[in-house]
């Protein structure tokens, strides 16, 4: 996440490659996918993936809060684009 927020998307993607082994419906993979979609201007789709990640995550409440924050910020950016 640090790489992505520092503007180094390529490094973030290579770091997250191992998450793909968890499967595309695992909450961490969904979070990663959603984040990458958001930074690639696929905000609505990214929000959907992160929401699905929250639904599937029953282990880490603090991560769900972080994912919720990402969704809130993404929605704000969508509203600003109107």
Short mmCIF file of C-alpha atoms in Angstrom, two decimals:
data_model
loop_
_atom_site.label_atom_id
_atom_site.label_comp_id
_atom_site.label_asym_id
_atom_site.label_seq_id
_atom_site.Cartn_x
_atom_site.Cartn_y
_atom_site.Cartn_z
CA UNK A 1 0.00 0.00 0.00
CA UNK A 2 2.89 2.32 0.74
CA UNK A 3 4.20 1.93 -2.81
CA UNK A 4 0.80 2.77 -4.29
CA UNK A 5 0.25 5.83 -2.10
CA UNK A 6 3.78 6.98 -2.94
CA UNK A 7 2.92 6.95 -6.63
CA UNK A 8 4.85 3.78 -7.45
CA UNK A 9 2.10 1.67 -8.96
CA UNK A 10 4.48 -0.73 -10.73
CA UNK A 11 6.23 -1.59 -7.47
CA UNK A 12 2.87 -2.01 -5.71
CA UNK A 13 1.65 -4.37 -8.40
CA UNK A 14 4.80 -6.50 -8.27
CA UNK A 15 4.65 -6.61 -4.47
CA UNK A 16 1.01 -7.72 -4.58
CA UNK A 17 1.49 -10.47 -7.18
CA UNK A 18 1.54 -13.13 -4.48
CA UNK A 19 -2.00 -12.13 -3.45
CA UNK A 20 -3.24 -13.63 -6.72
CA UNK A 21 -2.47 -17.06 -5.28
CA UNK A 22 -5.25 -16.49 -2.72
CA UNK A 23 -7.82 -16.50 -5.52
CA UNK A 24 -9.80 -13.71 -7.10
CA UNK A 25 -12.57 -13.83 -4.48
CA UNK A 26 -10.30 -13.54 -1.42
CA UNK A 27 -10.83 -10.27 0.41
CA UNK A 28 -7.18 -9.22 0.13
CA UNK A 29 -7.17 -9.86 -3.62
CA UNK A 30 -10.40 -7.90 -3.97
CA UNK A 31 -8.94 -5.00 -2.00
CA UNK A 32 -5.81 -5.00 -4.15
CA UNK A 33 -7.83 -5.19 -7.35
CA UNK A 34 -10.10 -2.38 -6.24
CA UNK A 35 -7.20 -0.13 -5.30
CA UNK A 36 -5.55 -0.64 -8.67
CA UNK A 37 -8.80 0.03 -10.48
CA UNK A 38 -9.31 3.25 -8.53
CA UNK A 39 -5.86 4.59 -9.40
CA UNK A 40 -6.50 3.64 -13.03
CA UNK A 41 -9.70 5.74 -13.12
CA UNK A 42 -12.04 2.78 -12.88
CA UNK A 43 -13.38 4.16 -9.62
CA UNK A 44 -16.87 2.67 -9.65
CA UNK A 45 -15.55 -0.79 -10.44
CA UNK A 46 -12.84 -0.41 -7.79
CA UNK A 47 -15.42 0.52 -5.18
CA UNK A 48 -17.45 -2.56 -6.08
CA UNK A 49 -14.45 -4.85 -5.62
CA UNK A 50 -13.53 -3.29 -2.28
CA UNK A 51 -17.14 -3.55 -1.06
CA UNK A 52 -17.08 -7.23 -1.97
CA UNK A 53 -13.80 -7.56 -0.07
CA UNK A 54 -15.43 -6.08 3.03
CA UNK A 55 -18.31 -8.53 2.71
CA UNK A 56 -15.90 -11.48 2.48
CA UNK A 57 -13.56 -10.34 5.27
CA UNK A 58 -14.63 -11.86 8.57
CA UNK A 59 -11.17 -11.86 10.14
CA UNK A 60 -9.89 -8.29 10.29
CA UNK A 61 -12.27 -5.51 11.34
CA UNK A 62 -9.55 -2.87 11.19
CA UNK A 63 -8.89 -3.72 7.55
CA UNK A 64 -12.60 -3.37 6.84
CA UNK A 65 -12.45 0.13 8.34
CA UNK A 66 -9.48 0.95 6.12
CA UNK A 67 -11.33 -0.38 3.08
CA UNK A 68 -14.35 1.72 4.06
CA UNK A 69 -12.14 4.81 4.21
CA UNK A 70 -10.82 4.09 0.72
CA UNK A 71 -14.40 3.78 -0.53
CA UNK A 72 -15.41 7.07 1.09
CA UNK A 73 -12.45 8.88 -0.48
CA UNK A 74 -13.13 7.30 -3.88
CA UNK A 75 -16.76 8.40 -3.74
CA UNK A 76 -15.64 11.92 -2.88
CA UNK A 77 -13.37 11.95 -5.91
CA UNK A 78 -16.27 10.79 -8.09
CA UNK A 79 -18.44 13.62 -6.73
CA UNK A 80 -15.70 16.15 -7.47
CA UNK A 81 -15.49 14.95 -11.08
CA UNK A 82 -19.16 15.81 -11.72
#
